[in-house]
Amino acid sequence: MFQDEDFGILPGTDKTQEAVETNLILNECYMKASEAQRIKMRILNKHLLPSDTPVEGRFQLPVVEPYIGDIPDVFIPYSEKVENQSVNQGVYCNIDDYRFKSTWTSPIKALGKVKRYMVAVAPDYTLWVDGYLCDNIEQSRHSRVIQRFWQNNGAATIQTASWGNAESCDTYAFDGLANNSWTAVGHQRIGNRSEQRLFKYAIERLVERKHPIGLLVFGAPLDFDPGVPVIVKPSFITKLRKL
């Protein structure tokens, strides 16, 4: 069960969980359900999206909305504290899932945090090249659900593209992403030639299928031309690895 802190409610305020939920766009069945039914829905975050949310692909991943707005000069890792100037900055969730796991485990609290920024980048939950399909699908679902939840409730959000192996790029990896939108990717420029070829192939398939208006790259600059505008932003791991 959520506590007040999960909703960004400070001790001593008179807002209740029910009052906060009433002001959010959530699943309509959840809003009418008993508390026991609500608990069941919250286990898998089934309450976060309305039942008429469009889906795409074999695995019915939720479809997110495009972002075509301005890109801030500065992006702050989600794990850092929100400062006064954050209204003019972006926040990103990239590298090391544990640093932003609360976007899934405490989604309403996380919503309150990201809404204090100019724009948020959807969580880049890790997909594994050699991972089980079921695990990668679940990670993709997490990212789409959280992004659409943020967008539905007033947080400007840039979609994140992630993938596992080459087959994932041809099947489910980009399902649910919007067409003609700024799209974020992580690029750490590590690994062997095979991994580098996979990265280039994934970007090519992303551009071919979703036609992004530009790529927001967190990490190292690309060493090839993807055919669309590119903005490179450092991630905290960039400094550690001197990329």
PDB file of C-alpha atoms in Angstrom:
ATOM      1  CA  MET A   1       0.000   0.000   0.000  1.00  0.00           C
ATOM      2  CA  PHE A   2       1.300   3.476  -0.823  1.00  0.00           C
ATOM      3  CA  GLN A   3       2.313   5.805   1.994  1.00  0.00           C
ATOM      4  CA  ASP A   4       1.952   9.595   1.888  1.00  0.00           C
ATOM      5  CA  GLU A   5       5.576   9.903   0.812  1.00  0.00           C
ATOM      6  CA  ASP A   6       4.817   7.821  -2.268  1.00  0.00           C
ATOM      7  CA  PHE A   7       2.535  10.620  -3.430  1.00  0.00           C
ATOM      8  CA  GLY A   8       4.967  13.410  -2.613  1.00  0.00           C
ATOM      9  CA  ILE A   9       2.845  14.440   0.373  1.00  0.00           C
ATOM     10  CA  LEU A  10       4.806  16.081   3.160  1.00  0.00           C
ATOM     11  CA  PRO A  11       4.049  15.194   6.807  1.00  0.00           C
ATOM     12  CA  GLY A  12       1.457  17.488   8.308  1.00  0.00           C
ATOM     13  CA  THR A  13      -0.451  18.199   5.104  1.00  0.00           C
ATOM     14  CA  ASP A  14      -4.141  17.403   4.846  1.00  0.00           C
ATOM     15  CA  LYS A  15      -4.046  15.684   1.472  1.00  0.00           C
ATOM     16  CA  THR A  16      -4.953  11.995   1.508  1.00  0.00           C
ATOM     17  CA  GLN A  17      -4.015   9.204  -0.885  1.00  0.00           C
ATOM     18  CA  GLU A  18      -7.537   9.207  -2.250  1.00  0.00           C
ATOM     19  CA  ALA A  19      -7.412  12.955  -2.878  1.00  0.00           C
ATOM     20  CA  VAL A  20      -4.133  12.676  -4.776  1.00  0.00           C
ATOM     21  CA  GLU A  21      -5.403   9.760  -6.883  1.00  0.00           C
ATOM     22  CA  THR A  22      -8.575  11.666  -7.724  1.00  0.00           C
ATOM     23  CA  ASN A  23      -6.474  14.363  -9.386  1.00  0.00           C
ATOM     24  CA  LEU A  24      -4.589  11.880 -11.559  1.00  0.00           C
ATOM     25  CA  ILE A  25      -5.510  10.116 -14.770  1.00  0.00           C
ATOM     26  CA  LEU A  26      -5.567   6.442 -13.768  1.00  0.00           C
ATOM     27  CA  ASN A  27      -7.359   3.287 -14.842  1.00  0.00           C
ATOM     28  CA  GLU A  28     -11.093   3.899 -14.519  1.00  0.00           C
ATOM     29  CA  CYS A  29     -11.698   0.432 -13.067  1.00  0.00           C
ATOM     30  CA  TYR A  30      -9.161   1.147 -10.348  1.00  0.00           C
ATOM     31  CA  MET A  31     -10.950   4.303  -9.318  1.00  0.00           C
ATOM     32  CA  LYS A  32     -14.179   2.334  -8.788  1.00  0.00           C
ATOM     33  CA  ALA A  33     -12.604  -0.741  -7.182  1.00  0.00           C
ATOM     34  CA  SER A  34     -12.512  -1.848  -3.577  1.00  0.00           C
ATOM     35  CA  GLU A  35      -9.257  -1.408  -1.676  1.00  0.00           C
ATOM     36  CA  ALA A  36      -8.537  -5.137  -1.974  1.00  0.00           C
ATOM     37  CA  GLN A  37      -8.923  -4.938  -5.752  1.00  0.00           C
ATOM     38  CA  ARG A  38      -6.782  -1.813  -5.862  1.00  0.00           C
ATOM     39  CA  ILE A  39      -3.960  -3.567  -4.056  1.00  0.00           C
ATOM     40  CA  LYS A  40      -3.990  -6.349  -6.668  1.00  0.00           C
ATOM     41  CA  MET A  41      -3.815  -3.807  -9.503  1.00  0.00           C
ATOM     42  CA  ARG A  42      -0.961  -1.907  -7.877  1.00  0.00           C
ATOM     43  CA  ILE A  43       1.205  -5.035  -7.662  1.00  0.00           C
ATOM     44  CA  LEU A  44       1.919  -4.837 -11.418  1.00  0.00           C
ATOM     45  CA  ASN A  45       1.039  -1.146 -11.800  1.00  0.00           C
ATOM     46  CA  LYS A  46      -2.093  -2.074 -13.710  1.00  0.00           C
ATOM     47  CA  HIS A  47      -3.743   1.012 -12.256  1.00  0.00           C
ATOM     48  CA  LEU A  48      -1.496   3.553 -13.982  1.00  0.00           C
ATOM     49  CA  LEU A  49      -3.054   3.588 -17.459  1.00  0.00           C
ATOM     50  CA  PRO A  50      -6.658   3.916 -18.651  1.00  0.00           C
ATOM     51  CA  SER A  51      -8.042   0.774 -20.269  1.00  0.00           C
ATOM     52  CA  ASP A  52      -8.377   2.523 -23.647  1.00  0.00           C
ATOM     53  CA  THR A  53      -4.640   3.272 -23.874  1.00  0.00           C
ATOM     54  CA  PRO A  54      -3.561   2.260 -27.406  1.00  0.00           C
ATOM     55  CA  VAL A  55      -1.110  -0.613 -27.736  1.00  0.00           C
ATOM     56  CA  GLU A  56       1.204  -1.822 -30.484  1.00  0.00           C
ATOM     57  CA  GLY A  57       2.757  -5.095 -31.538  1.00  0.00           C
ATOM     58  CA  ARG A  58       2.479  -8.734 -30.650  1.00  0.00           C
ATOM     59  CA  PHE A  59       3.106  -8.024 -26.979  1.00  0.00           C
ATOM     60  CA  GLN A  60       0.669  -5.088 -26.819  1.00  0.00           C
ATOM     61  CA  LEU A  61       3.078  -2.525 -25.457  1.00  0.00           C
ATOM     62  CA  PRO A  62       1.414   0.805 -24.562  1.00  0.00           C
ATOM     63  CA  VAL A  63       1.834   3.530 -27.160  1.00  0.00           C
ATOM     64  CA  VAL A  64       3.420   6.754 -25.921  1.00  0.00           C
ATOM     65  CA  GLU A  65       2.991  10.272 -27.246  1.00  0.00           C
ATOM     66  CA  PRO A  66       5.628  12.152 -29.251  1.00  0.00           C
ATOM     67  CA  TYR A  67       7.729  14.967 -27.860  1.00  0.00           C
ATOM     68  CA  ILE A  68       8.566  17.728 -30.345  1.00  0.00           C
ATOM     69  CA  GLY A  69       9.396  20.537 -27.924  1.00  0.00           C
ATOM     70  CA  ASP A  70      12.617  22.215 -26.880  1.00  0.00           C
ATOM     71  CA  ILE A  71      15.611  20.318 -25.518  1.00  0.00           C
ATOM     72  CA  PRO A  72      17.116  21.855 -22.359  1.00  0.00           C
ATOM     73  CA  ASP A  73      20.845  22.530 -22.185  1.00  0.00           C
ATOM     74  CA  VAL A  74      21.305  20.572 -18.959  1.00  0.00           C
ATOM     75  CA  PHE A  75      20.035  17.129 -17.939  1.00  0.00           C
ATOM     76  CA  ILE A  76      20.276  15.875 -14.354  1.00  0.00           C
ATOM     77  CA  PRO A  77      20.356  12.186 -13.343  1.00  0.00           C
ATOM     78  CA  TYR A  78      17.127  11.069 -11.697  1.00  0.00           C
ATOM     79  CA  SER A  79      19.093   9.965  -8.623  1.00  0.00           C
ATOM     80  CA  GLU A  80      20.165  13.541  -7.832  1.00  0.00           C
ATOM     81  CA  LYS A  81      18.225  15.954  -5.661  1.00  0.00           C
ATOM     82  CA  VAL A  82      15.834  18.360  -7.359  1.00  0.00           C
ATOM     83  CA  GLU A  83      17.124  21.942  -7.155  1.00  0.00           C
ATOM     84  CA  ASN A  84      15.400  25.289  -7.631  1.00  0.00           C
ATOM     85  CA  GLN A  85      16.705  25.692 -11.184  1.00  0.00           C
ATOM     86  CA  SER A  86      15.339  22.289 -12.234  1.00  0.00           C
ATOM     87  CA  VAL A  87      12.389  23.938 -13.952  1.00  0.00           C
ATOM     88  CA  ASN A  88      14.809  24.865 -16.750  1.00  0.00           C
ATOM     89  CA  GLN A  89      16.555  21.482 -16.836  1.00  0.00           C
ATOM     90  CA  GLY A  90      15.791  17.950 -17.957  1.00  0.00           C
ATOM     91  CA  VAL A  91      15.997  14.740 -15.946  1.00  0.00           C
ATOM     92  CA  TYR A  92      17.142  11.396 -17.347  1.00  0.00           C
ATOM     93  CA  CYS A  93      16.953   7.773 -16.196  1.00  0.00           C
ATOM     94  CA  ASN A  94      19.854   6.037 -17.907  1.00  0.00           C
ATOM     95  CA  ILE A  95      22.499   3.489 -16.796  1.00  0.00           C
ATOM     96  CA  ASP A  96      22.170   1.372 -13.638  1.00  0.00           C
ATOM     97  CA  ASP A  97      18.480   0.602 -13.170  1.00  0.00           C
ATOM     98  CA  TYR A  98      18.759   0.679  -9.379  1.00  0.00           C
ATOM     99  CA  ARG A  99      19.337   4.438  -9.527  1.00  0.00           C
ATOM    100  CA  PHE A 100      15.839   5.021 -10.876  1.00  0.00           C
ATOM    101  CA  LYS A 101      13.943   1.902  -9.775  1.00  0.00           C
ATOM    102  CA  SER A 102      11.531   4.078  -7.777  1.00  0.00           C
ATOM    103  CA  THR A 103      10.034   5.268 -11.071  1.00  0.00           C
ATOM    104  CA  TRP A 104       8.384   1.830 -11.126  1.00  0.00           C
ATOM    105  CA  THR A 105       8.158   0.903  -7.455  1.00  0.00           C
ATOM    106  CA  SER A 106       6.845   4.320  -6.307  1.00  0.00           C
ATOM    107  CA  PRO A 107       5.381   5.708  -9.525  1.00  0.00           C
ATOM    108  CA  ILE A 108       3.235   8.478  -8.086  1.00  0.00           C
ATOM    109  CA  LYS A 109       6.042   9.834  -5.944  1.00  0.00           C
ATOM    110  CA  ALA A 110       8.333   9.685  -8.980  1.00  0.00           C
ATOM    111  CA  LEU A 111       5.747  11.591 -11.023  1.00  0.00           C
ATOM    112  CA  GLY A 112       5.830  14.409  -8.492  1.00  0.00           C
ATOM    113  CA  LYS A 113       9.606  14.573  -8.824  1.00  0.00           C
ATOM    114  CA  VAL A 114       9.901  14.573 -12.630  1.00  0.00           C
ATOM    115  CA  LYS A 115       7.134  17.177 -13.011  1.00  0.00           C
ATOM    116  CA  ARG A 116       9.479  19.658 -11.364  1.00  0.00           C
ATOM    117  CA  TYR A 117      11.741  19.515 -14.418  1.00  0.00           C
ATOM    118  CA  MET A 118      11.227  21.090 -17.836  1.00  0.00           C
ATOM    119  CA  VAL A 119      11.212  17.656 -19.455  1.00  0.00           C
ATOM    120  CA  ALA A 120      11.884  14.062 -18.407  1.00  0.00           C
ATOM    121  CA  VAL A 121      13.474  11.263 -20.387  1.00  0.00           C
ATOM    122  CA  ALA A 122      11.565   7.986 -20.081  1.00  0.00           C
ATOM    123  CA  PRO A 123      13.304   5.336 -17.938  1.00  0.00           C
ATOM    124  CA  ASP A 124      15.862   3.313 -19.897  1.00  0.00           C
ATOM    125  CA  TYR A 125      15.230  -0.023 -18.209  1.00  0.00           C
ATOM    126  CA  THR A 126      17.922  -2.466 -19.268  1.00  0.00           C
ATOM    127  CA  LEU A 127      17.285  -4.979 -22.045  1.00  0.00           C
ATOM    128  CA  TRP A 128      19.804  -7.806 -22.326  1.00  0.00           C
ATOM    129  CA  VAL A 129      21.349  -9.125 -25.537  1.00  0.00           C
ATOM    130  CA  ASP A 130      21.425 -12.638 -24.078  1.00  0.00           C
ATOM    131  CA  GLY A 131      18.409 -12.230 -21.798  1.00  0.00           C
ATOM    132  CA  TYR A 132      15.141 -14.130 -21.705  1.00  0.00           C
ATOM    133  CA  LEU A 133      12.466 -12.714 -23.980  1.00  0.00           C
ATOM    134  CA  CYS A 134       9.977 -12.499 -21.117  1.00  0.00           C
ATOM    135  CA  ASP A 135      12.375 -10.350 -19.071  1.00  0.00           C
ATOM    136  CA  ASN A 136      13.085  -7.957 -21.925  1.00  0.00           C
ATOM    137  CA  ILE A 137       9.402  -7.612 -22.755  1.00  0.00           C
ATOM    138  CA  GLU A 138       8.663  -6.759 -19.134  1.00  0.00           C
ATOM    139  CA  GLN A 139      11.418  -4.130 -19.110  1.00  0.00           C
ATOM    140  CA  SER A 140       9.967  -2.597 -22.268  1.00  0.00           C
ATOM    141  CA  ARG A 141       6.508  -2.576 -20.720  1.00  0.00           C
ATOM    142  CA  HIS A 142       7.828  -0.795 -17.638  1.00  0.00           C
ATOM    143  CA  SER A 143       9.316   1.982 -19.747  1.00  0.00           C
ATOM    144  CA  ARG A 144       6.217   2.503 -21.890  1.00  0.00           C
ATOM    145  CA  VAL A 145       3.812   2.374 -18.939  1.00  0.00           C
ATOM    146  CA  ILE A 146       5.771   4.899 -16.912  1.00  0.00           C
ATOM    147  CA  GLN A 147       6.257   7.250 -19.831  1.00  0.00           C
ATOM    148  CA  ARG A 148       2.584   7.218 -20.796  1.00  0.00           C
ATOM    149  CA  PHE A 149       1.603   7.634 -17.121  1.00  0.00           C
ATOM    150  CA  TRP A 150       3.873  10.674 -16.866  1.00  0.00           C
ATOM    151  CA  GLN A 151       2.508  12.144 -20.085  1.00  0.00           C
ATOM    152  CA  ASN A 152      -1.106  11.556 -19.094  1.00  0.00           C
ATOM    153  CA  ASN A 153      -0.483  13.463 -15.887  1.00  0.00           C
ATOM    154  CA  GLY A 154       1.287  16.540 -17.129  1.00  0.00           C
ATOM    155  CA  ALA A 155       4.983  15.618 -17.328  1.00  0.00           C
ATOM    156  CA  ALA A 156       6.603  16.398 -20.667  1.00  0.00           C
ATOM    157  CA  THR A 157       8.516  13.228 -21.548  1.00  0.00           C
ATOM    158  CA  ILE A 158      10.965  12.180 -24.243  1.00  0.00           C
ATOM    159  CA  GLN A 159      10.747   8.536 -25.269  1.00  0.00           C
ATOM    160  CA  THR A 160      13.688   6.180 -24.802  1.00  0.00           C
ATOM    161  CA  ALA A 161      14.645   3.494 -27.311  1.00  0.00           C
ATOM    162  CA  SER A 162      16.244   0.323 -25.925  1.00  0.00           C
ATOM    163  CA  TRP A 163      16.925  -3.068 -27.435  1.00  0.00           C
ATOM    164  CA  GLY A 164      18.443  -6.458 -26.744  1.00  0.00           C
ATOM    165  CA  ASN A 165      19.752  -8.462 -29.678  1.00  0.00           C
ATOM    166  CA  ALA A 166      19.297  -7.785 -33.393  1.00  0.00           C
ATOM    167  CA  GLU A 167      16.087  -9.821 -33.476  1.00  0.00           C
ATOM    168  CA  SER A 168      14.559  -7.548 -30.860  1.00  0.00           C
ATOM    169  CA  CYS A 169      15.171  -4.578 -33.176  1.00  0.00           C
ATOM    170  CA  ASP A 170      13.114  -6.317 -35.863  1.00  0.00           C
ATOM    171  CA  THR A 171      10.290  -7.367 -33.552  1.00  0.00           C
ATOM    172  CA  TYR A 172       9.273  -5.770 -30.249  1.00  0.00           C
ATOM    173  CA  ALA A 173      12.026  -3.333 -29.178  1.00  0.00           C
ATOM    174  CA  PHE A 174      10.457  -0.243 -30.737  1.00  0.00           C
ATOM    175  CA  ASP A 175       6.803  -1.179 -30.312  1.00  0.00           C
ATOM    176  CA  GLY A 176       4.885   1.560 -28.532  1.00  0.00           C
ATOM    177  CA  LEU A 177       7.322   4.319 -29.431  1.00  0.00           C
ATOM    178  CA  ALA A 178       5.845   7.357 -31.152  1.00  0.00           C
ATOM    179  CA  ASN A 179       6.586   8.350 -34.717  1.00  0.00           C
ATOM    180  CA  ASN A 180       8.203  11.709 -35.488  1.00  0.00           C
ATOM    181  CA  SER A 181       9.423  12.403 -31.968  1.00  0.00           C
ATOM    182  CA  TRP A 182      12.648  13.277 -30.209  1.00  0.00           C
ATOM    183  CA  THR A 183      14.028   9.925 -29.076  1.00  0.00           C
ATOM    184  CA  ALA A 184      16.683   9.265 -26.444  1.00  0.00           C
ATOM    185  CA  VAL A 185      19.311   6.516 -26.576  1.00  0.00           C
ATOM    186  CA  GLY A 186      22.323   5.669 -24.456  1.00  0.00           C
ATOM    187  CA  HIS A 187      25.741   5.278 -26.081  1.00  0.00           C
ATOM    188  CA  GLN A 188      28.781   4.375 -24.001  1.00  0.00           C
ATOM    189  CA  ARG A 189      31.090   3.335 -26.869  1.00  0.00           C
ATOM    190  CA  ILE A 190      32.368   0.188 -25.208  1.00  0.00           C
ATOM    191  CA  GLY A 191      32.476  -3.419 -26.311  1.00  0.00           C
ATOM    192  CA  ASN A 192      33.743  -5.296 -29.319  1.00  0.00           C
ATOM    193  CA  ARG A 193      33.011  -4.813 -33.019  1.00  0.00           C
ATOM    194  CA  SER A 194      29.986  -7.080 -32.837  1.00  0.00           C
ATOM    195  CA  GLU A 195      28.405  -4.859 -30.188  1.00  0.00           C
ATOM    196  CA  GLN A 196      29.236  -1.768 -32.215  1.00  0.00           C
ATOM    197  CA  ARG A 197      27.574  -3.277 -35.290  1.00  0.00           C
ATOM    198  CA  LEU A 198      24.507  -4.116 -33.225  1.00  0.00           C
ATOM    199  CA  PHE A 199      24.253  -0.544 -31.970  1.00  0.00           C
ATOM    200  CA  LYS A 200      24.468   0.876 -35.495  1.00  0.00           C
ATOM    201  CA  TYR A 201      21.916  -1.640 -36.777  1.00  0.00           C
ATOM    202  CA  ALA A 202      19.523  -0.770 -33.947  1.00  0.00           C
ATOM    203  CA  ILE A 203      19.736   2.942 -34.701  1.00  0.00           C
ATOM    204  CA  GLU A 204      19.174   2.292 -38.396  1.00  0.00           C
ATOM    205  CA  ARG A 205      16.062   0.214 -37.664  1.00  0.00           C
ATOM    206  CA  LEU A 206      14.799   2.822 -35.190  1.00  0.00           C
ATOM    207  CA  VAL A 207      15.147   5.618 -37.733  1.00  0.00           C
ATOM    208  CA  GLU A 208      13.614   3.500 -40.502  1.00  0.00           C
ATOM    209  CA  ARG A 209      10.606   2.503 -38.437  1.00  0.00           C
ATOM    210  CA  LYS A 210       9.842   5.475 -36.177  1.00  0.00           C
ATOM    211  CA  HIS A 211      11.293   8.414 -38.120  1.00  0.00           C
ATOM    212  CA  PRO A 212      12.500  10.388 -35.084  1.00  0.00           C
ATOM    213  CA  ILE A 213      12.867  14.142 -35.596  1.00  0.00           C
ATOM    214  CA  GLY A 214      16.164  13.822 -33.747  1.00  0.00           C
ATOM    215  CA  LEU A 215      18.189  11.634 -31.400  1.00  0.00           C
ATOM    216  CA  LEU A 216      19.129  12.692 -27.878  1.00  0.00           C
ATOM    217  CA  VAL A 217      22.254  10.652 -27.157  1.00  0.00           C
ATOM    218  CA  PHE A 218      23.390  10.240 -23.556  1.00  0.00           C
ATOM    219  CA  GLY A 219      27.056   9.346 -23.374  1.00  0.00           C
ATOM    220  CA  ALA A 220      29.585   9.297 -26.190  1.00  0.00           C
ATOM    221  CA  PRO A 221      29.045  10.905 -29.618  1.00  0.00           C
ATOM    222  CA  LEU A 222      27.994   8.611 -32.447  1.00  0.00           C
ATOM    223  CA  ASP A 223      30.723   7.581 -34.884  1.00  0.00           C
ATOM    224  CA  PHE A 224      28.282   7.373 -37.802  1.00  0.00           C
ATOM    225  CA  ASP A 225      25.576   9.520 -39.359  1.00  0.00           C
ATOM    226  CA  PRO A 226      22.103   8.209 -38.430  1.00  0.00           C
ATOM    227  CA  GLY A 227      20.425  10.449 -40.979  1.00  0.00           C
ATOM    228  CA  VAL A 228      18.623  12.625 -38.403  1.00  0.00           C
ATOM    229  CA  PRO A 229      19.757  15.494 -36.148  1.00  0.00           C
ATOM    230  CA  VAL A 230      21.717  14.410 -33.067  1.00  0.00           C
ATOM    231  CA  ILE A 231      22.166  16.151 -29.715  1.00  0.00           C
ATOM    232  CA  VAL A 232      24.763  14.590 -27.408  1.00  0.00           C
ATOM    233  CA  LYS A 233      24.500  15.008 -23.633  1.00  0.00           C
ATOM    234  CA  PRO A 234      26.979  13.653 -21.082  1.00  0.00           C
ATOM    235  CA  SER A 235      25.794  11.048 -18.628  1.00  0.00           C
ATOM    236  CA  PHE A 236      27.363  10.543 -15.232  1.00  0.00           C
ATOM    237  CA  ILE A 237      29.031   7.368 -16.502  1.00  0.00           C
ATOM    238  CA  THR A 238      30.690   9.384 -19.288  1.00  0.00           C
ATOM    239  CA  LYS A 239      32.912  11.161 -16.797  1.00  0.00           C
ATOM    240  CA  LEU A 240      33.818   7.950 -15.001  1.00  0.00           C
ATOM    241  CA  ARG A 241      34.916   6.251 -18.221  1.00  0.00           C
ATOM    242  CA  LYS A 242      36.269   9.442 -19.824  1.00  0.00           C
ATOM    243  CA  LEU A 243      34.280   8.863 -22.992  1.00  0.00           C
TER     244      LEU A 243
END
